[in-house]
Coordinates of C-alpha atoms in Angstrom, one line a residue:
Chain A
M1304 CA -89.1 -91.9 -12.2
S1305 CA -89.9 -88.6 -13.7
R1306 CA -89.0 -85.3 -11.9
L1307 CA -92.6 -84.3 -11.7
L1308 CA -93.6 -87.6 -10.0
R1309 CA -90.7 -87.3 -7.6
F1310 CA -91.7 -83.8 -6.7
H1311 CA -95.3 -84.8 -6.0
L1312 CA -94.2 -87.8 -4.0
G1313 CA -91.9 -85.5 -2.0
L1314 CA -94.8 -83.1 -1.3
A1315 CA -97.1 -86.0 -0.2
A1316 CA -94.3 -87.4 2.0
T1317 CA -93.8 -84.0 3.6
G1318 CA -97.5 -83.9 4.4
I1319 CA -97.6 -87.3 6.0
V1320 CA -94.5 -86.6 8.1
L1321 CA -96.0 -83.4 9.3
I1322 CA -99.2 -85.1 10.3
F1323 CA -97.4 -87.8 12.3
A1324 CA -95.0 -85.3 13.9
L1325 CA -97.9 -83.2 15.2
R1326 CA -99.7 -86.4 16.4
L1327 CA -96.7 -87.2 18.5
I1328 CA -97.1 -83.8 20.1
G1329 CA -100.7 -84.7 20.6
N1330 CA -101.8 -81.3 21.6
D1331 CA -104.8 -79.3 20.2
Y1332 CA -102.7 -76.2 20.1
A1333 CA -100.2 -77.8 17.8
W1334 CA -103.0 -78.4 15.3
Y1335 CA -104.1 -74.8 15.6
T1336 CA -100.6 -73.4 15.1
G1337 CA -100.0 -75.7 12.2
Y1338 CA -103.3 -74.6 10.6
V1339 CA -102.4 -70.9 10.8
I1340 CA -98.9 -71.5 9.4
L1341 CA -100.3 -73.5 6.5
Q1342 CA -103.0 -71.0 5.9
Y1343 CA -100.4 -68.4 5.3
V1344 CA -98.4 -70.7 3.1
L1345 CA -101.5 -71.1 1.0
L1346 CA -102.2 -67.4 0.9
S1347 CA -98.6 -66.5 0.1
V1348 CA -98.2 -69.0 -2.7
A1349 CA -101.5 -67.8 -4.1
W1350 CA -100.5 -64.1 -3.9
N1351 CA -97.2 -64.9 -5.6
V1352 CA -99.0 -66.3 -8.6
L1353 CA -100.1 -62.8 -9.5
A1354 CA -97.4 -60.7 -7.9
G1355 CA -94.3 -62.9 -8.5
Y1356 CA -95.2 -64.5 -11.8
A1357 CA -97.2 -61.7 -13.5
G1358 CA -95.9 -58.7 -11.6
Y1359 CA -99.3 -57.4 -10.5
V1360 CA -99.5 -56.5 -6.8
N1361 CA -102.8 -57.4 -5.3
F1362 CA -103.9 -55.5 -2.2
G1363 CA -107.1 -57.5 -2.0
T1364 CA -106.0 -60.7 -0.3
A1365 CA -108.4 -60.2 2.6
A1366 CA -111.3 -59.7 0.1
F1367 CA -110.7 -63.1 -1.5
F1368 CA -110.0 -64.8 1.8
A1369 CA -113.2 -63.4 3.3
T1370 CA -115.2 -64.4 0.3
G1371 CA -114.1 -68.0 0.9
A1372 CA -115.0 -67.7 4.6
Y1373 CA -118.4 -66.2 3.9
T1374 CA -119.1 -68.8 1.2
T1375 CA -118.8 -71.4 3.9
I1376 CA -121.1 -69.5 6.3
L1377 CA -123.8 -69.0 3.7
L1378 CA -123.6 -72.6 2.3
T1379 CA -123.6 -74.1 5.8
K1380 CA -126.5 -72.0 6.8
S1381 CA -128.7 -72.4 3.7
L1382 CA -127.8 -76.0 2.6
N1383 CA -125.9 -77.4 5.5
L1384 CA -123.2 -78.5 3.1
D1385 CA -120.1 -80.4 4.2
L1386 CA -117.0 -78.3 4.8
V1387 CA -115.1 -80.0 2.0
L1388 CA -117.8 -79.1 -0.5
C1389 CA -117.8 -75.6 0.9
V1390 CA -114.0 -75.3 0.2
L1391 CA -114.6 -76.3 -3.4
A1392 CA -117.4 -73.9 -3.7
A1393 CA -115.3 -71.2 -2.2
G1394 CA -112.6 -71.9 -4.7
L1395 CA -115.1 -71.5 -7.6
I1396 CA -116.7 -68.3 -6.2
S1397 CA -113.4 -66.6 -5.3
G1398 CA -111.9 -67.7 -8.6
G1399 CA -115.0 -66.2 -10.4
L1400 CA -114.5 -63.1 -8.3
G1401 CA -110.9 -62.9 -9.4
L1402 CA -112.0 -63.2 -13.0
A1403 CA -114.6 -60.5 -12.6
V1404 CA -112.3 -58.1 -10.8
G1405 CA -109.5 -58.9 -13.2
W1406 CA -111.7 -58.1 -16.1
L1407 CA -112.7 -54.8 -14.6
T1408 CA -109.2 -53.8 -13.4
L1409 CA -106.5 -55.5 -15.4
R1410 CA -106.7 -52.9 -18.1
L1411 CA -105.2 -50.8 -15.3
R1412 CA -101.4 -51.3 -15.0
G1413 CA -99.1 -51.0 -12.1
V1414 CA -100.2 -49.1 -9.0
Y1415 CA -103.7 -48.4 -10.4
F1416 CA -104.4 -52.1 -10.3
S1417 CA -103.3 -52.3 -6.7
I1418 CA -105.5 -49.5 -5.6
A1419 CA -108.5 -51.1 -7.3
T1420 CA -107.9 -54.3 -5.5
L1421 CA -107.6 -52.5 -2.2
S1422 CA -111.0 -51.0 -2.7
L1423 CA -112.5 -54.4 -3.4
A1424 CA -112.1 -55.4 0.2
V1425 CA -113.9 -52.3 1.3
V1426 CA -116.7 -52.8 -1.1
L1427 CA -117.3 -56.4 -0.1
Q1428 CA -117.0 -55.7 3.6
T1429 CA -119.7 -53.1 3.3
L1430 CA -121.8 -55.6 1.5
V1431 CA -121.5 -58.2 4.2
V1432 CA -122.0 -55.7 7.1
N1433 CA -125.4 -54.9 5.6
W1434 CA -126.4 -58.4 4.8
S1435 CA -128.2 -59.7 7.9
Y1436 CA -128.5 -63.3 6.5
A1437 CA -124.7 -63.5 6.5
G1438 CA -124.6 -62.3 10.1
G1439 CA -124.3 -58.6 9.4
S1440 CA -121.9 -56.5 11.4
S1441 CA -122.4 -58.6 14.5
G1442 CA -121.1 -61.8 12.8
A1443 CA -122.1 -65.4 12.5
Y1444 CA -121.5 -68.5 14.6
T1445 CA -120.7 -71.9 13.1
M1446 CA -121.3 -75.0 15.1
R1447 CA -118.2 -77.1 15.1
P1448 CA -118.8 -80.9 14.8
Q1449 CA -117.5 -83.0 17.6
G1450 CA -115.3 -85.1 15.4
N1451 CA -114.8 -86.3 11.9
N1452 CA -115.2 -89.8 10.3
L1453 CA -111.6 -90.1 9.3
F1454 CA -109.9 -88.0 12.0
G1455 CA -111.2 -88.4 15.5
N1456 CA -110.2 -84.9 16.4
Y1457 CA -111.8 -82.0 14.4
S1458 CA -108.8 -79.8 14.9
E1459 CA -106.7 -82.5 13.3
F1460 CA -109.2 -82.6 10.4
L1461 CA -108.9 -78.9 9.9
F1462 CA -105.2 -79.1 9.9
V1463 CA -105.1 -81.9 7.4
L1464 CA -107.6 -80.1 5.1
M1465 CA -105.4 -77.0 5.1
L1466 CA -102.3 -79.2 4.6
V1467 CA -103.8 -80.7 1.5
L1468 CA -104.9 -77.3 0.1
A1469 CA -101.4 -75.8 0.8
L1470 CA -99.6 -78.8 -0.8
G1471 CA -102.0 -78.7 -3.8
A1472 CA -101.3 -74.9 -4.2
I1473 CA -97.6 -75.6 -4.2
A1474 CA -97.9 -78.3 -6.8
A1475 CA -100.1 -75.9 -9.0
A1476 CA -97.6 -73.0 -8.6
A1477 CA -94.6 -75.3 -9.4
W1478 CA -96.5 -76.4 -12.5
I1479 CA -97.3 -72.9 -13.6
E1480 CA -93.7 -71.9 -13.3
R1481 CA -92.6 -74.5 -15.8
S1482 CA -95.6 -74.2 -18.1
R1483 CA -96.4 -72.1 -21.1
L1484 CA -98.6 -70.0 -18.8
G1485 CA -95.6 -69.3 -16.6
M1486 CA -93.5 -68.2 -19.5
G1487 CA -96.2 -65.9 -20.8
L1488 CA -96.7 -64.4 -17.3
A1489 CA -92.9 -63.8 -17.0
A1490 CA -92.9 -62.0 -20.3
I1491 CA -95.8 -59.8 -19.1
R1492 CA -94.0 -59.1 -15.8
D1493 CA -90.8 -58.1 -17.7
D1494 CA -92.4 -56.0 -20.4
E1495 CA -96.1 -56.1 -21.1
R1496 CA -96.0 -54.3 -24.4
A1497 CA -93.1 -56.4 -25.7
A1498 CA -95.0 -59.5 -24.6
A1499 CA -98.1 -58.5 -26.6
A1500 CA -95.9 -57.8 -29.6
A1501 CA -94.5 -61.3 -29.3
G1502 CA -98.0 -62.7 -29.5
V1503 CA -98.7 -63.3 -25.8
P1504 CA -102.4 -62.7 -25.1
T1505 CA -101.7 -60.5 -22.2
L1506 CA -105.2 -59.9 -20.9
R1507 CA -106.2 -63.5 -21.0
L1508 CA -103.2 -64.8 -19.2
K1509 CA -103.6 -62.1 -16.5
L1510 CA -107.2 -63.1 -16.0
I1511 CA -106.2 -66.8 -15.7
A1512 CA -103.6 -65.8 -13.1
T1513 CA -106.1 -63.7 -11.1
A1514 CA -108.6 -66.4 -11.2
I1515 CA -106.2 -69.1 -10.0
S1516 CA -104.8 -66.8 -7.3
G1517 CA -108.3 -65.7 -6.1
A1518 CA -109.5 -69.3 -6.0
M1519 CA -106.6 -70.4 -3.8
M1520 CA -107.1 -67.5 -1.5
G1521 CA -110.8 -68.3 -1.2
M1522 CA -110.1 -71.9 -0.4
A1523 CA -107.7 -70.6 2.3
G1524 CA -110.5 -68.7 3.9
A1525 CA -113.2 -71.4 3.6
P1526 CA -112.4 -73.4 6.7
L1527 CA -112.0 -70.2 8.9
P1528 CA -115.6 -70.2 10.3
Y1529 CA -115.0 -73.8 11.6
Y1530 CA -111.5 -72.9 12.9
A1531 CA -112.8 -69.9 14.8
S1532 CA -116.4 -71.0 15.4
Y1533 CA -117.3 -67.3 15.1
L1534 CA -116.7 -64.9 12.3
N1535 CA -117.4 -61.2 11.9
P1536 CA -116.7 -59.0 8.9
E1537 CA -114.0 -57.1 10.8
A1538 CA -112.0 -60.2 11.4
A1539 CA -112.6 -61.8 8.0
F1540 CA -111.7 -58.7 6.0
S1541 CA -108.8 -57.7 8.3
L1542 CA -106.0 -55.9 6.5
T1543 CA -103.7 -58.1 8.6
Y1544 CA -104.2 -61.0 6.1
T1545 CA -103.2 -58.7 3.2
I1546 CA -100.2 -57.3 4.9
N1547 CA -98.9 -60.6 6.3
T1548 CA -99.3 -62.3 3.0
M1549 CA -97.4 -59.6 1.1
A1550 CA -94.7 -59.4 3.7
M1551 CA -94.2 -63.2 3.9
T1552 CA -93.9 -63.5 0.1
L1553 CA -91.5 -60.6 -0.2
I1554 CA -89.4 -61.8 2.6
G1555 CA -89.2 -65.3 1.2
G1556 CA -88.6 -64.1 -2.4
T1557 CA -91.0 -63.9 -5.4
Q1558 CA -88.9 -65.8 -8.0
S1559 CA -90.4 -69.2 -7.3
W1560 CA -93.0 -71.0 -5.1
V1561 CA -90.2 -71.8 -2.6
G1562 CA -90.0 -68.1 -1.6
P1563 CA -93.5 -67.7 -0.3
V1564 CA -93.4 -71.1 1.5
I1565 CA -90.1 -70.2 3.3
G1566 CA -91.4 -66.7 4.2
A1567 CA -94.8 -67.9 5.4
V1568 CA -93.4 -70.7 7.5
L1569 CA -90.7 -68.5 9.1
L1570 CA -92.8 -65.4 9.7
S1571 CA -96.0 -67.0 10.9
A1572 CA -94.0 -69.4 13.2
L1573 CA -92.3 -66.4 14.6
Q1574 CA -95.7 -64.7 15.0
Q1575 CA -97.2 -67.7 16.7
G1576 CA -94.2 -67.9 19.0
A1577 CA -94.5 -64.3 19.9
T1578 CA -98.2 -64.6 20.6
V1579 CA -97.6 -67.2 23.2
T1580 CA -94.4 -65.7 24.8
I1581 CA -94.7 -62.0 24.4
S1582 CA -98.1 -60.6 23.4
S1583 CA -100.6 -61.1 20.6
A1584 CA -100.5 -57.5 19.7
G1585 CA -96.9 -57.7 18.7
N1586 CA -97.5 -59.7 15.6
L1587 CA -97.7 -56.8 13.1
L1588 CA -94.8 -55.1 14.8
I1589 CA -92.7 -58.2 14.1
V1590 CA -93.8 -58.3 10.5
G1591 CA -93.1 -54.6 10.0
G1592 CA -89.7 -54.9 11.6
V1593 CA -88.6 -57.9 9.6
L1594 CA -90.0 -56.4 6.4
I1595 CA -88.0 -53.2 6.8
L1596 CA -84.9 -55.2 7.5
F1597 CA -85.4 -57.2 4.3
V1598 CA -86.2 -54.2 2.1
M1599 CA -83.0 -52.6 3.2
L1600 CA -80.7 -55.6 3.3
A1601 CA -82.1 -58.2 1.0
P1602 CA -84.7 -56.7 -1.4
K1603 CA -85.0 -60.0 -3.3
G1604 CA -85.8 -61.9 -0.2
I1605 CA -84.3 -65.1 1.2
L1606 CA -84.3 -66.7 -2.3
G1607 CA -82.4 -63.7 -3.6
L1608 CA -79.8 -64.1 -0.9
V1609 CA -79.4 -67.8 -1.7
Q1610 CA -79.0 -67.1 -5.4
A1611 CA -76.5 -64.3 -4.8
S1612 CA -74.4 -66.5 -2.6
R1613 CA -74.4 -69.2 -5.3
G1614 CA -73.3 -66.5 -7.7
K1615 CA -76.0 -66.8 -10.2
G1616 CA -77.3 -63.3 -10.6
G1617 CA -79.8 -63.6 -13.5
A1618 CA -82.8 -61.4 -13.5
A1619 CA -82.7 -57.7 -12.9
Chain B
M445 CA -101.9 -55.9 -57.1
S446 CA -102.4 -57.8 -53.9
A447 CA -100.5 -55.9 -51.2
I448 CA -99.4 -57.6 -47.9
L449 CA -100.2 -54.3 -46.1
E450 CA -102.5 -51.7 -47.3
V451 CA -103.2 -48.5 -45.4
R452 CA -106.1 -46.2 -46.4
G453 CA -106.9 -42.8 -45.0
L454 CA -105.1 -43.5 -41.7
G455 CA -105.5 -40.7 -39.2
K456 CA -104.7 -40.3 -35.5
T457 CA -105.1 -37.4 -33.2
F458 CA -104.0 -36.9 -29.6
G459 CA -106.4 -34.3 -28.2
G460 CA -106.1 -31.3 -30.6
F461 CA -102.9 -32.5 -32.1
T462 CA -103.0 -34.3 -35.4
A463 CA -100.2 -36.9 -35.4
L464 CA -101.2 -38.6 -38.6
N465 CA -103.3 -37.2 -41.4
D466 CA -104.9 -39.2 -44.2
I467 CA -102.0 -41.6 -44.8
G468 CA -102.2 -44.0 -47.6
L469 CA -99.5 -46.6 -48.2
A470 CA -99.2 -50.1 -49.6
V471 CA -96.4 -52.7 -49.2
A472 CA -96.1 -55.6 -51.6
P473 CA -95.2 -59.1 -50.4
G474 CA -91.4 -59.3 -50.0
E475 CA -90.9 -55.6 -50.5
R476 CA -88.3 -53.4 -48.8
L477 CA -89.8 -50.1 -48.0
G478 CA -88.0 -47.3 -46.3
L479 CA -89.9 -44.8 -44.2
I480 CA -88.2 -41.5 -43.3
G481 CA -89.1 -38.2 -41.8
P482 CA -87.9 -35.7 -39.2
N483 CA -88.5 -36.4 -35.5
G484 CA -92.2 -35.9 -34.6
S485 CA -93.3 -36.5 -38.2
G486 CA -95.6 -39.4 -37.1
K487 CA -93.4 -42.4 -38.0
S488 CA -93.7 -44.1 -34.6
T489 CA -97.4 -43.3 -34.3
F490 CA -97.8 -44.9 -37.7
V491 CA -96.1 -48.1 -36.4
N492 CA -98.2 -48.1 -33.3
C493 CA -101.4 -47.8 -35.3
I494 CA -100.4 -50.7 -37.6
A495 CA -99.1 -52.9 -34.8
G496 CA -102.3 -52.4 -32.8
D497 CA -101.1 -50.3 -29.8
F498 CA -103.5 -47.5 -30.9
L499 CA -106.8 -49.1 -31.7
N500 CA -108.6 -45.8 -31.8
H501 CA -107.6 -44.3 -35.2
S502 CA -109.4 -43.4 -38.3
G503 CA -109.0 -45.1 -41.7
V504 CA -108.4 -48.8 -42.4
V505 CA -105.4 -51.1 -42.2
L506 CA -105.5 -54.2 -44.3
F507 CA -103.1 -57.1 -43.8
K508 CA -103.2 -59.9 -46.3
D509 CA -106.5 -58.3 -47.5
Q510 CA -108.0 -58.6 -44.1
P511 CA -109.0 -55.5 -42.1
L512 CA -107.3 -55.3 -38.8
T513 CA -109.9 -53.1 -37.1
G514 CA -110.1 -53.8 -33.4
M515 CA -107.4 -56.5 -33.4
K516 CA -105.1 -56.4 -30.5
P517 CA -101.3 -56.4 -30.9
H518 CA -100.9 -60.1 -30.0
E519 CA -103.5 -61.1 -32.6
R520 CA -101.7 -59.1 -35.3
A521 CA -98.3 -60.6 -34.3
R522 CA -99.8 -64.1 -34.6
L523 CA -101.0 -63.2 -38.1
G524 CA -97.5 -62.5 -39.2
L525 CA -97.2 -58.7 -38.6
T526 CA -94.4 -58.1 -36.2
R527 CA -92.5 -55.0 -35.1
T528 CA -89.4 -54.1 -33.1
F529 CA -89.3 -51.3 -30.6
Q530 CA -87.1 -48.2 -30.9
L531 CA -85.5 -49.0 -27.5
P532 CA -84.9 -52.7 -27.1
R533 CA -87.4 -54.3 -24.7
P534 CA -86.0 -57.7 -23.7
F535 CA -87.7 -60.0 -21.2
R536 CA -85.1 -59.4 -18.5
S537 CA -85.7 -62.4 -16.3
L538 CA -85.6 -64.9 -19.2
T539 CA -82.5 -66.1 -21.0
V540 CA -81.8 -65.0 -24.6
L541 CA -83.0 -68.4 -25.8
E542 CA -86.2 -68.2 -23.8
N543 CA -86.8 -64.6 -25.1
V544 CA -86.8 -65.9 -28.6
A545 CA -88.9 -69.0 -27.7
V546 CA -91.7 -66.9 -26.3
P547 CA -93.3 -66.0 -29.7
L548 CA -93.1 -69.6 -30.7
R549 CA -94.8 -70.8 -27.5
F550 CA -97.6 -68.3 -28.2
S551 CA -98.1 -68.9 -31.9
V552 CA -101.2 -70.6 -33.2
P553 CA -100.9 -73.6 -32.7
P554 CA -98.3 -73.2 -30.0
L555 CA -95.0 -75.1 -30.3
A556 CA -93.9 -77.5 -27.6
M557 CA -91.0 -76.3 -25.5
A558 CA -88.4 -78.5 -27.1
D559 CA -89.5 -77.6 -30.6
A560 CA -89.6 -73.9 -29.7
E561 CA -86.1 -74.0 -28.2
A562 CA -84.8 -75.8 -31.3
R563 CA -86.2 -73.2 -33.6
A564 CA -85.2 -70.3 -31.4
C565 CA -81.7 -71.8 -31.4
A566 CA -81.6 -71.8 -35.2
C567 CA -82.8 -68.2 -35.2
L568 CA -80.1 -67.2 -32.8
Q569 CA -77.6 -68.8 -35.1
L570 CA -78.9 -66.7 -37.9
V571 CA -78.5 -63.4 -36.0
G572 CA -75.2 -64.5 -34.4
L573 CA -76.3 -64.7 -30.8
H574 CA -76.1 -68.5 -30.4
D575 CA -73.1 -68.3 -28.1
K576 CA -75.1 -66.1 -25.7
A577 CA -78.2 -68.3 -25.7
R578 CA -78.0 -68.9 -22.0
S579 CA -77.1 -65.3 -21.0
Y580 CA -79.5 -62.7 -19.6
A581 CA -80.3 -59.4 -21.3
H582 CA -78.3 -57.3 -18.8
S583 CA -75.1 -58.8 -20.0
L584 CA -75.7 -58.0 -23.7
T585 CA -74.2 -55.1 -25.6
Q586 CA -76.3 -52.6 -27.4
V587 CA -75.9 -54.2 -30.8
D588 CA -76.7 -57.6 -29.3
L589 CA -79.8 -56.2 -27.7
R590 CA -80.9 -55.0 -31.2
K591 CA -80.2 -58.5 -32.6
L592 CA -82.2 -60.1 -29.8
E593 CA -85.1 -57.6 -30.5
L594 CA -84.9 -58.6 -34.2
A595 CA -84.6 -62.4 -33.5
R596 CA -87.8 -62.2 -31.3
A597 CA -89.6 -60.4 -34.1
L598 CA -88.3 -62.7 -36.9
V599 CA -88.4 -66.2 -35.3
R600 CA -91.9 -66.8 -36.5
E601 CA -90.9 -65.9 -40.1
P602 CA -93.4 -63.1 -40.3
A603 CA -94.9 -61.9 -43.6
L604 CA -94.1 -58.3 -42.6
L605 CA -91.6 -56.8 -40.2
I606 CA -91.6 -53.2 -39.1
A607 CA -88.1 -52.3 -38.0
D608 CA -88.4 -49.1 -36.0
E609 CA -85.0 -47.5 -35.8
V610 CA -83.1 -50.7 -35.1
M611 CA -79.8 -49.1 -36.0
A612 CA -80.0 -45.9 -34.0
G613 CA -76.7 -45.3 -32.1
L614 CA -74.8 -48.2 -33.6
S615 CA -71.4 -47.9 -35.1
H616 CA -70.7 -48.2 -38.8
S617 CA -69.8 -51.9 -38.8
E618 CA -72.7 -52.7 -36.4
V619 CA -75.1 -51.0 -38.9
D620 CA -73.7 -53.3 -41.6
Q621 CA -74.3 -56.3 -39.4
I622 CA -77.9 -55.4 -38.9
L623 CA -78.4 -54.5 -42.6
D624 CA -77.0 -58.0 -43.5
L625 CA -79.5 -59.6 -41.2
L626 CA -82.4 -57.7 -42.6
F627 CA -81.4 -58.4 -46.2
A628 CA -81.1 -62.1 -45.3
Q629 CA -84.5 -62.1 -43.8
N630 CA -85.9 -60.3 -46.8
V631 CA -84.5 -63.0 -49.1
R632 CA -86.5 -65.5 -46.9
G633 CA -89.7 -63.8 -48.0
T634 CA -90.4 -61.2 -45.3
A635 CA -91.5 -57.8 -46.4
I636 CA -89.8 -55.1 -44.3
I637 CA -90.6 -51.5 -43.5
M638 CA -87.5 -49.8 -42.3
I639 CA -87.9 -46.7 -40.3
E640 CA -84.5 -45.1 -39.9
H641 CA -82.5 -42.0 -39.5
V642 CA -79.3 -43.6 -40.6
M643 CA -79.6 -42.4 -44.3
R644 CA -76.8 -44.7 -45.5
A645 CA -78.7 -47.7 -44.3
V646 CA -82.1 -46.6 -45.7
T647 CA -80.8 -45.7 -49.1
A648 CA -78.8 -49.0 -49.3
F649 CA -81.8 -51.0 -48.2
S650 CA -85.0 -49.6 -49.6
Q651 CA -86.5 -50.4 -53.0
R652 CA -89.0 -47.7 -52.4
L653 CA -89.0 -44.7 -50.0
A654 CA -91.8 -42.9 -48.3
V655 CA -91.4 -39.6 -46.5
F656 CA -93.5 -38.3 -43.6
V657 CA -93.5 -34.7 -42.6
A658 CA -95.8 -33.3 -39.8
G659 CA -98.2 -36.3 -40.0
R660 CA -98.5 -36.3 -43.8
K661 CA -96.9 -38.4 -46.5
I662 CA -95.2 -35.8 -48.7
A663 CA -93.4 -38.1 -51.1
E664 CA -93.2 -41.8 -52.2
G665 CA -91.3 -43.6 -54.8
D666 CA -87.8 -44.5 -56.0
P667 CA -85.3 -43.5 -53.3
R668 CA -83.0 -41.4 -55.4
T669 CA -85.9 -39.5 -57.1
V670 CA -87.7 -39.0 -53.7
L671 CA -84.6 -37.7 -52.0
A672 CA -84.0 -35.3 -54.9
T673 CA -87.4 -33.6 -54.8
P674 CA -87.3 -30.1 -53.4
E675 CA -90.0 -30.6 -50.8
V676 CA -88.2 -33.5 -49.2
E677 CA -84.9 -31.6 -49.2
A678 CA -86.6 -28.6 -47.7
A679 CA -88.6 -30.5 -45.0
Y680 CA -86.3 -33.3 -44.2
L681 CA -82.9 -32.0 -44.6
G682 CA -83.8 -28.5 -43.5
I683 CA -82.4 -26.7 -46.5

């Protein structure tokens, strides 16, 4: 059996185990918590495609995420499309947005690119606030179906949907790492001018990475209107998504897809636990605290710690 | 004659400063051309214009009789016009072998990973880095970094290599190692423009010498004759 096939079977098995484990708990809250954790797994893996592989820090996570969420709202309202189709459409639209933004901003290097992406969220939020068909500033409601054909419980359906998306993103990220694209992105991250001199079409690869990353983020946001039943611009474009996603990826480590997965699972589980036991306002405080600890003690994240303990230093 | 590289009326200004002024230069296939000049004479600007880093210059650059106007650095590299950087710029998160495989993976058409690694391996053998194929750049010495830089530029067997100060700061014997490498590659058919301050190397290597001073080409021709002209002595050697 090839390594790739084994890897994909492993991912699928993990998914099935997760579904049955949560069924055993048999509690709606378990599906909710699982959904949020997987949403951050998806966002972090997506963010890392650009930040970890290509070295471009995107501050616009919330913009892509909200674009996905609002795609669902608009398509449900206008065409009454099924959520699964909305997710696919959100991927296309957010991917297209990534391409467009990338084309406009990727000539900018380093911090200038980051600032440009930050402003993207502001621009889009202003647009939605002034768009009454999309609910304007007061937001939009989404009627949640009672159940689903395959899954009796709609919460379970949302969980499974996010699970499939997250596992798909992991498979895609793992493929990129081993592909020609991944090698080109690594060259760009290490030294963009030298990459170009070696024949790497830098702009095109960066655009592909932004489009893939944006599409994944958009798909992460697409089920949100159904998850929350109500969506307003402030919630959808919340900077929390941006900050959480960055912090989780950095804490996990950017070297491979494993890092964002570990970071997202650990940190969002911690956040969910704290929401129940302490207070919901403490979330960002936890993220901030953990991030500061990691920046000081383990700047390469958990993956960096593991690699250091195995004694394989490698990249600077 | 059909030159591999032909530069006509090349000019480049930065604001009010003229870095290059009406440069004309031709390189024949398989030729070894030395390019010298004091610091700030425009040598690196010249490289950057030809390699595509500065697209906004006046004049024309023809490579294999094809104008390069508007072509990006990676497109020029794929055509067979490669350069090295003054300070080595390795891909630090990739192994030495992967560093040299990158140009092959991004040639047209791209090589499969296994083929690219095999050819990169052969190239590392030529430059003498094969025993460090699995190391990372941070563990390489200065001369090994220069060899890596050269291997990455040469692995695709380019028609023209611009070697921008690949010997700066190296010891006598290290300079000889690099010179041997460049001679060997030249025998394999690559024309080489050597930009260098190490006079011993340039005079030993060049069939022809061009001298830049303050953005102008002041002399060109047989190395001995060129170095003996009063203008070159005055401008370059400061006499």
